[in-house]
Structures are given as structure tokens and as C-alpha cells.
XYZ file of C-alpha atoms in Angstrom:
503
model
C 88.710 34.061 40.818
C 85.353 32.372 41.142
C 81.741 33.084 40.263
C 79.240 32.536 43.037
C 75.569 33.355 43.396
C 73.963 34.831 40.279
C 70.687 36.754 40.113
C 68.764 38.351 37.223
C 70.425 41.717 37.881
C 73.685 40.882 39.613
C 76.418 38.443 40.526
C 78.637 37.603 43.470
C 82.349 37.332 42.639
C 85.139 35.835 44.776
C 88.840 36.571 44.561
C 92.132 35.982 46.326
C 94.672 38.771 45.952
C 97.592 38.999 48.443
C 98.272 42.546 49.507
C 94.715 43.820 49.161
C 94.182 47.461 48.327
C 92.869 49.026 45.082
C 91.610 46.770 42.271
C 89.820 47.181 38.960
C 86.870 45.142 37.660
C 86.268 45.091 33.908
C 82.898 43.842 32.710
C 81.578 43.274 29.204
C 78.822 41.592 27.264
C 80.106 38.259 26.001
C 78.615 39.075 22.610
C 80.567 42.375 22.444
C 83.925 41.758 24.196
C 85.468 44.935 22.813
C 83.084 47.196 24.765
C 84.180 47.107 28.397
C 83.151 49.044 31.467
C 85.696 49.440 34.290
C 85.022 49.905 37.998
C 87.650 50.708 40.633
C 87.254 49.502 44.205
C 89.377 48.887 47.291
C 89.269 45.422 48.856
C 91.106 46.690 51.926
C 93.264 44.493 54.139
C 91.956 40.914 54.033
C 94.885 39.182 55.698
C 92.523 37.701 58.298
C 90.721 35.806 55.507
C 93.925 34.733 53.724
C 93.500 37.674 51.335
C 90.205 36.338 49.991
C 87.382 38.744 49.219
C 83.867 38.283 47.883
C 81.613 41.104 46.748
C 78.221 41.615 45.150
C 77.889 43.409 41.822
C 76.371 45.984 41.545
C 75.543 46.459 45.258
C 79.107 46.634 46.595
C 80.682 48.575 43.698
C 80.222 52.368 43.703
C 78.609 53.640 40.518
C 77.794 50.181 39.145
C 74.545 49.619 37.269
C 72.380 46.484 37.411
C 72.936 43.742 34.853
C 70.410 42.473 32.312
C 68.564 39.155 32.845
C 69.470 36.084 30.795
C 72.623 37.715 29.468
C 76.153 36.342 29.289
C 78.937 38.534 30.643
C 82.711 38.331 30.737
C 84.807 39.832 33.517
C 88.402 40.472 34.514
C 89.888 41.530 37.829
C 93.270 43.249 38.108
C 95.375 44.873 40.789
C 96.151 48.592 40.647
C 99.578 47.815 39.185
C 97.899 45.998 36.263
C 98.657 42.465 37.459
C 95.756 40.212 36.550
C 93.957 38.415 39.407
C 91.676 36.372 37.168
C 88.915 36.364 34.601
C 85.820 34.372 33.721
C 82.242 34.600 32.602
C 78.698 33.941 33.761
C 75.090 34.206 32.632
C 72.472 36.070 34.643
C 69.207 34.390 35.624
C 65.736 34.797 34.147
C 63.737 37.444 35.998
C 60.344 35.943 35.234
C 58.927 32.612 34.178
C 58.385 33.702 30.598
C 62.175 34.111 30.242
C 62.857 30.546 31.361
C 64.396 28.410 28.628
C 62.467 25.254 27.842
C 65.605 23.306 28.657
C 68.462 24.011 31.063
C 71.183 22.031 32.855
C 72.583 22.032 36.380
C 76.053 20.575 36.989
C 76.923 18.407 40.005
C 80.332 17.498 41.433
C 82.010 16.598 44.726
C 85.184 15.223 46.302
C 88.185 17.176 45.014
C 91.416 15.496 46.149
C 93.925 15.722 43.290
C 97.200 14.614 44.907
C 99.028 11.304 44.798
C 101.151 9.843 47.601
C 104.160 11.841 46.389
C 102.285 15.096 46.866
C 101.950 15.738 43.144
C 98.798 16.318 41.105
C 97.903 12.975 39.546
C 97.297 13.117 35.814
C 93.920 11.384 35.996
C 92.577 14.155 38.224
C 93.975 16.937 36.020
C 92.418 15.357 32.945
C 89.099 14.985 34.775
C 88.978 18.695 35.553
C 89.244 19.343 31.814
C 86.641 16.677 31.111
C 84.273 18.383 33.545
C 84.662 21.725 31.800
C 84.127 20.212 28.356
C 81.073 18.220 29.461
C 79.446 21.164 31.220
C 80.122 23.560 28.355
C 78.614 21.158 25.811
C 75.537 20.774 28.019
C 75.356 24.567 28.539
C 75.358 24.153 32.320
C 73.981 27.253 34.039
C 75.102 26.527 37.611
C 77.218 23.918 39.397
C 76.317 22.399 42.740
C 79.548 21.629 44.608
C 78.070 19.152 47.055
C 80.880 18.648 49.549
C 84.510 17.699 50.114
C 85.889 20.434 47.884
C 88.914 20.222 50.203
C 90.598 17.224 51.843
C 92.445 18.068 55.043
C 93.256 14.422 55.685
C 94.087 12.746 52.345
C 96.323 11.369 50.986
C 96.942 9.684 54.327
C 100.688 10.374 54.273
C 99.883 14.093 53.731
C 97.071 14.367 56.254
C 97.105 17.336 58.580
C 96.510 14.740 61.287
C 99.589 12.684 60.425
C 102.315 13.607 62.985
C 105.219 13.319 60.543
C 103.553 15.322 57.796
C 102.315 17.929 60.270
C 105.920 18.694 61.194
C 106.395 19.998 57.655
C 103.345 22.320 57.584
C 102.544 23.141 61.217
C 103.812 26.071 63.293
C 107.078 25.582 65.218
C 106.740 23.870 68.562
C 103.399 22.181 67.796
C 103.232 18.407 67.503
C 99.672 18.187 66.220
C 96.834 20.305 64.863
C 94.953 19.825 68.133
C 97.748 21.643 69.989
C 97.445 24.749 67.793
C 95.698 27.943 68.760
C 92.700 29.032 66.683
C 94.810 31.418 64.582
C 97.517 28.790 64.043
C 94.983 26.158 62.964
C 93.256 28.678 60.685
C 96.573 29.439 58.982
C 97.144 25.705 58.414
C 93.692 25.258 56.831
C 94.176 28.376 54.700
C 97.453 26.936 53.418
C 95.670 23.675 52.615
C 93.168 25.551 50.448
C 95.971 27.338 48.612
C 97.707 24.024 47.953
C 94.653 22.057 46.864
C 93.016 24.824 44.843
C 96.057 26.254 43.118
C 95.864 24.305 39.873
C 94.786 26.407 36.829
C 92.235 23.834 35.648
C 90.480 23.840 39.022
C 90.347 27.617 39.117
C 89.135 27.690 35.505
C 86.070 25.675 36.543
C 85.372 28.072 39.400
C 85.588 31.108 37.138
C 83.554 29.591 34.308
C 80.447 28.263 36.102
C 78.511 29.929 38.925
C 79.170 27.644 41.894
C 77.014 26.821 44.915
C 79.073 24.971 47.560
C 78.412 23.186 50.840
C 80.942 21.688 53.213
C 81.162 18.037 54.139
C 83.458 16.162 56.490
C 86.852 16.336 54.773
C 86.926 20.134 54.887
C 87.548 19.465 58.599
C 88.383 15.772 59.112
C 87.002 12.412 57.971
C 83.495 11.748 59.384
C 83.462 15.161 61.038
C 80.720 15.365 63.662
C 79.795 11.682 63.579
C 82.379 10.562 66.131
C 81.985 11.457 69.833
C 85.546 12.772 70.162
C 84.789 15.579 67.701
C 82.657 17.216 70.387
C 85.294 17.202 73.097
C 86.709 20.538 74.240
C 90.085 19.983 72.569
C 88.369 19.816 69.153
C 86.299 22.992 69.515
C 88.904 25.522 68.353
C 89.970 23.234 65.495
C 86.372 22.933 64.271
C 86.025 26.717 64.504
C 89.205 27.270 62.490
C 88.288 24.786 59.762
C 84.811 26.263 59.392
C 86.230 29.800 59.286
C 88.468 28.746 56.385
C 85.394 27.251 54.699
C 83.568 30.551 55.098
C 86.470 32.492 53.574
C 86.986 30.198 50.568
C 83.492 28.859 49.888
C 80.520 30.254 51.823
C 81.388 33.864 50.973
C 80.558 33.072 47.344
C 76.865 32.697 48.090
C 76.245 35.086 50.994
C 77.974 37.963 52.803
C 80.075 37.070 55.829
C 78.641 38.733 58.919
C 80.597 39.154 62.175
C 79.902 36.387 64.641
C 78.270 34.042 62.120
C 79.364 30.437 62.720
C 76.831 28.347 60.808
C 74.911 26.316 60.055
C 75.486 26.949 56.377
C 72.028 26.370 54.895
C 70.928 28.640 52.059
C 68.549 28.706 49.104
C 69.200 29.363 45.418
C 67.206 29.466 42.215
C 67.276 29.323 38.474
C 64.278 31.310 37.330
C 61.209 29.389 38.481
C 63.252 26.379 39.621
C 64.261 26.471 43.289
C 66.988 24.879 45.369
C 67.842 24.488 49.043
C 71.254 23.563 50.449
C 70.873 21.777 53.785
C 74.005 21.702 55.939
C 74.078 18.182 57.379
C 77.607 18.470 58.742
C 78.382 21.427 61.021
C 75.485 20.769 63.446
C 75.908 16.995 63.509
C 76.120 15.634 67.024
C 76.974 12.056 67.937
C 77.087 10.148 71.202
C 77.851 6.619 72.279
C 74.134 5.973 72.653
C 71.440 5.073 70.150
C 70.391 8.597 69.171
C 72.218 11.418 67.426
C 71.308 14.322 65.182
C 72.204 15.394 61.669
C 70.999 18.993 61.872
C 69.755 21.498 64.450
C 65.951 21.760 64.888
C 65.777 25.292 63.473
C 67.346 24.087 60.217
C 64.374 21.813 59.614
C 61.998 24.670 60.405
C 63.672 26.861 57.794
C 63.602 24.000 55.301
C 59.879 23.462 55.902
C 59.214 27.167 55.368
C 61.180 27.044 52.115
C 59.184 24.030 50.867
C 55.904 25.853 51.482
C 57.181 29.025 49.821
C 58.170 27.135 46.666
C 55.046 25.054 46.123
C 54.622 26.568 42.647
C 58.151 25.858 41.404
C 58.255 23.226 38.637
C 61.252 21.459 40.171
C 63.024 21.514 43.539
C 66.690 20.643 44.127
C 67.539 19.699 47.708
C 71.288 19.441 48.341
C 72.357 17.073 51.129
C 76.062 16.299 50.874
C 75.666 12.779 52.320
C 73.072 10.873 50.219
C 70.137 9.635 52.347
C 69.659 6.574 50.112
C 72.939 4.693 50.008
C 73.021 1.605 52.196
C 70.197 -0.303 53.908
C 69.895 0.005 57.680
C 70.796 -3.647 58.273
C 74.216 -3.095 56.695
C 74.960 -0.084 58.905
C 73.960 -2.142 61.951
C 76.366 -4.908 61.010
C 79.136 -2.362 60.522
C 79.189 -1.494 64.221
C 80.853 -4.863 64.826
C 83.490 -4.348 62.132
C 86.686 -2.600 63.272
C 88.417 0.080 61.235
C 87.306 2.727 58.760
C 84.243 0.865 57.455
C 82.690 1.035 60.902
C 83.335 4.781 61.162
C 82.019 5.386 57.639
C 78.837 3.454 58.450
C 78.305 5.681 61.498
C 78.375 8.646 59.127
C 75.531 7.416 56.902
C 71.902 8.480 57.177
C 70.717 4.891 57.436
C 72.610 4.268 60.668
C 70.047 3.645 63.462
C 71.267 6.640 65.500
C 70.071 9.019 62.761
C 66.657 7.419 62.212
C 64.692 10.233 63.851
C 66.303 13.057 61.838
C 66.207 11.037 58.639
C 62.498 10.401 59.044
C 61.725 14.008 59.953
C 63.396 15.320 56.818
C 61.948 12.703 54.489
C 58.458 13.050 55.952
C 58.524 16.794 55.269
C 59.391 16.043 51.658
C 56.857 13.232 51.356
C 53.969 15.295 52.728
C 54.959 18.211 50.500
C 54.908 15.922 47.471
C 51.492 14.580 48.427
C 50.154 18.139 48.354
C 51.979 18.958 45.095
C 52.228 15.697 43.134
C 53.130 17.344 39.792
C 56.256 18.979 41.182
C 59.549 17.136 40.598
C 61.845 16.901 43.627
C 65.503 15.845 43.490
C 67.928 15.143 46.334
C 71.492 15.977 45.213
C 74.535 14.534 46.990
C 78.150 13.420 46.740
C 80.474 11.942 49.399
C 80.334 8.209 48.591
C 82.825 8.008 45.656
C 80.393 6.523 43.164
C 77.800 8.104 40.899
C 74.222 6.848 40.674
C 70.543 7.766 40.415
C 67.990 6.305 42.810
C 64.256 6.721 43.123
C 62.168 6.574 46.275
C 58.595 5.516 45.532
C 56.354 6.657 48.364
C 53.494 4.335 49.306
C 51.013 7.195 49.293
C 47.921 8.397 47.500
C 48.477 9.936 45.071
C 51.625 7.968 44.285
C 54.717 10.177 44.151
C 58.446 9.613 43.728
C 61.536 11.358 45.050
C 64.728 11.239 42.955
C 68.252 11.158 44.327
C 71.228 12.049 42.128
C 74.797 11.439 43.315
C 78.043 12.455 41.595
C 81.320 11.544 43.317
C 84.191 11.998 42.902
C 85.686 14.546 40.506
C 89.397 13.999 41.297
C 89.713 11.720 44.357
C 91.216 8.570 42.885
C 90.524 5.480 44.986
C 92.045 2.039 44.629
C 90.247 -0.302 42.224
C 89.311 -2.538 45.177
C 87.770 0.366 47.126
C 85.780 1.444 44.068
C 84.621 -2.123 43.467
C 83.342 -2.368 47.052
C 81.716 1.084 46.981
C 79.911 0.325 43.721
C 78.101 -2.655 45.202
C 76.687 -0.938 48.302
C 74.050 1.295 46.617
C 73.106 -1.445 44.155
C 71.011 -3.075 46.880
C 67.303 -2.404 46.530
C 65.764 -1.890 49.945
C 62.671 -0.767 51.791
C 62.422 2.281 54.026
C 59.981 2.839 56.871
C 58.955 6.264 58.116
C 57.918 7.253 61.638
C 54.327 6.278 60.853
C 55.418 2.756 59.931
C 54.585 3.225 56.245
C 57.020 1.931 53.683
C 58.794 3.317 50.675
C 60.767 1.408 48.069
C 64.259 2.579 47.093
C 65.783 1.371 43.834
C 68.277 2.422 41.204
C 67.040 3.784 37.905
C 67.761 1.808 34.798
C 69.673 3.536 32.040
C 68.256 4.831 28.797
C 68.882 1.338 27.400
C 67.140 -0.227 30.434
C 70.364 -1.759 31.712
C 70.373 -1.194 35.464
C 73.959 -2.466 35.745
C 75.153 0.684 33.988
C 75.206 2.111 37.489
C 76.514 2.708 40.091
C 79.370 4.352 38.201
C 82.829 3.816 39.659
C 85.831 5.967 38.829
C 86.023 9.728 38.499
C 82.796 11.371 37.333
C 80.771 14.571 37.176
C 77.050 14.942 36.569
C 74.365 17.003 34.921
C 70.650 17.308 35.603
C 68.827 18.261 32.433
C 65.475 19.929 33.033
C 62.903 20.108 30.259
C 59.829 22.295 30.761
C 56.620 21.952 28.789
C 53.968 24.132 30.365
C 53.294 22.640 33.793
C 55.002 19.363 32.898
C 58.620 18.773 33.918
C 60.963 16.017 32.782
C 64.410 15.251 34.166
C 67.365 13.511 32.574
C 70.320 12.521 34.770
C 73.747 12.037 33.200
C 77.160 11.017 34.534
C 80.358 11.741 32.604
C 83.892 10.428 32.878
C 87.008 10.420 30.743
C 87.016 8.592 27.431
C 89.970 6.224 27.653
C 90.301 6.329 23.858
C 90.319 10.139 23.702
C 91.986 11.663 26.792
C 90.318 14.774 28.233
C 87.187 14.105 26.194
C 83.913 13.508 28.083
C 82.420 10.038 27.898
C 78.788 9.481 28.806
C 78.881 6.791 31.507
C 75.200 6.753 32.402
C 72.008 8.419 31.199
C 68.663 7.863 32.876
C 66.543 9.082 29.998
C 63.813 11.597 30.726
C 61.795 10.804 33.826
């Protein structure tokens, strides 16, 4: 079970129930759990989607009545034979600005890879899932942005779907690699990967407890998906299609209905009362060549994003989700990486600051910059994951009036890296650097100091999850960014690793 998109009068729920057929939904006010309303519905045969099903309440449930705004509900789903599918809870959104709380929190997480080299859930990851729930409940998180890599098809390396020896244990008979599979065979392999990686009760408890807004990144398909030229060869096409279909079944269906023939991109908008958010898919339309120019998104995605910016000029705060953080490494470092063999070179090709992505990077950032010039009181936050460290950066535009763009990164929730890899990753975003736009004007990128003015509190290495605390006071908005990890002295208890203080 999982909670997806929430509105003032409804909710989108996701389930996986092998066998399909008749089911019962029980719904109740969290304040009065003894008074329950039951609705019967038939999910039909969903074998094509690995028996997953997402539906909108009340729209898709006969006889259902709309929910009340700003109200907490509990729910339970059961099969016709009484077997429980799952249960959880959610809170509906404000329907008007006067219902907005003066303070609310958004959760942020990415990079869920909970297995060790033996194929077992590592204890650090299990504990971190419980830490995440405790931290988000204490902060009264209203929604969680799952900003990419909720599935790893290719890690651990000895259990990668692209490892020939491991593939023999999970692939269809007669196939030596995933690239040899038909679309349906590859889809079945990716479905099985979701079942394996998402089967732990603590992971599913997070999905059922907090309304989740996901976006895919590379590992839902393969490392650096779309950034390498070979990913666009004919032999990869059916594999890409299968991996994205599995993503639609397990993740995208939580936030929008699946329509026949839809194949991305996976952009969408969301809201919390007067606050607005946009999820920009910077993965499925990525195209790379051996030359000096490549793209991160299709042109129409930027047109839709521009329209959304204009439509939300009056929102007090905007959240813009881009799974790969635009501000991570300076361009000179990505240029050097092209001469370094191995994974670092490929990872550098995947970053926004690589020279081949300059045009798309500037187009997106210029849209945001010009929007902020027109609406200088509005707070704008880029939200990302991917890079296996947590940090908060600020981009100070050299404009009149002076405006700033925040970037908040939380990564990873369960993907445990070696101490050496974390040490190296932590030092990349620490560099302060300048950024030039297409007009040749400069911006300054730097990390925020903590609430105690100690900039070395970040970047945060190790497992972490984040919160963005929003405080509204009339037309004034203040933001407080926090990163949490496990308290080594009190296992499964959240420890505050970094706090920006209100900005």
C-alpha cells in the first residue's frame, strides 16, 4: 500500500494485490477510528502491471463522497476473502489560503538500495528507514518528495541485472543478458526487482504513512541512464521501454492515471495549499552524443515548466524537483573528468555542469532567474538527490533586485557507500564556484552555513533524509532546511546532522 497525490477533497491510493478481483476499502477519520465507512470495488486483472493498481478516491469508487480539507484519515484495504492488503493514513490539503497552517514541513529522500553484497538487507539501512519515519512524524511532514533512485537495478554490483552471472539466477531461461530479452521478459525482470527491493515492512510503512511524490532517476533503469551514447542504440530501446513501464506501474501511477500509449516524460505539478511544486523529469528524455552538445530534457518540457512558473507567480514558495542537483561540481572539474578512465568519468558526464549540458542548464536556470526578478519576494527551492551526500546551497543571482535560489539535496536513505567513496563525495560540493549564464552574467554558488554558522557541518556524508520547514507570516516566507541521520548512541533515533536556520 502507498499514499500518492492528495487534494483537499480526495486522495490517490496505490496497492499491489496478486490475483486482482474484488476488494474492500475502509476509511475513517483519524480522530474517530471506530466509525468506518466501507467501499467495495473490483480492481480487475492487473497481471500486466505486476498486480499493481492505483485509484483516485472518491472519483474511481462508486458511491464514494468527497473528503474534508485539512483532515487526517486512516484507511485499510482488504481482499474479498478478508486478507489484508495494507493500511495507512494521510491528511488532506487546505482548500484555500486561509486554511494554510503558518508552519508546515515537506520531507525529502532519495537513493533506496538496502542490500549488502550477500543479498541481505543491511541493518544500517533498516534502521534508517525507521529513523526517517520518526523524524518525519516528529516534524509533522505533510508530503514526501522521493527525488530519484527509489530502485537500483544495478547495485550491489554482484547483484546487478547487468552482471552475467547474477542474471543467470533471475533472467528467463535461454537469455544470457537483459539486452537479449524481449520487452515482456525485461518487464518481468524489472517487476521482480521492485518486489525484491520494496518488500521490507519498514519501507512499505513509509509509503503508506506519508503521501509520496516520486520521480525516476538513472538507477531505475541503469547507472547514468541516458547520458551515455550506447543507451540510445537500437538494442537498448526495448529495455528502456520495459524499465520505464515498471516505473509507471510502481511509482508514476501514484500521482497520475496511466493512459494507454503514454511513455513519458514524467513531469507533473503538485501543491500544498498555496505552495506549489513542479517535478521536472531530467532523465527519460536525456540524449547524449560523442560531441560537445547533449540535452537533459525535451523542448516541450521547458515550455510546460515556463507556463507553470507564470501560473504560480502568487504562490509564497515554489519547489522545483530535479533529481540530479544542478549545483554540485564546478564545470572545470567535469572537464577534467573526461580524461579520467572508469566510473568517475561516466558520473561526471551525468552532471549538469558538464559542458555538453550547458545550453539546457542555462535555459532552465534563466527561466527561474527571470521569474525571480519579476517576483523577488517569492522563495524558490530546487530539490534533488542522486549524489549520496546531503547539503544546502544558495545561488545568488547578480541581478537587480538581488535574488537567491536555494538548492536542497538529501541522499541517500539506505544506499550505504564505502567510507572512502563518501569522503570523496563530501568534498565535491564543498567547492564554492561561479556560474555564467547565456548572457555572460555571473552567479555565485556557495553552501549555507549551519545554524551555528559552521559551514563545515555540511556536506553531510552517510545515510540521511531531509525536511524543508516552511513558515508563513502574511506575505513573508522563511525556510529552514534540516538533514537527519541515525544517532549512534540511540539506534533508530533521529539525529539532527545539519540545520540551516530560517532563511
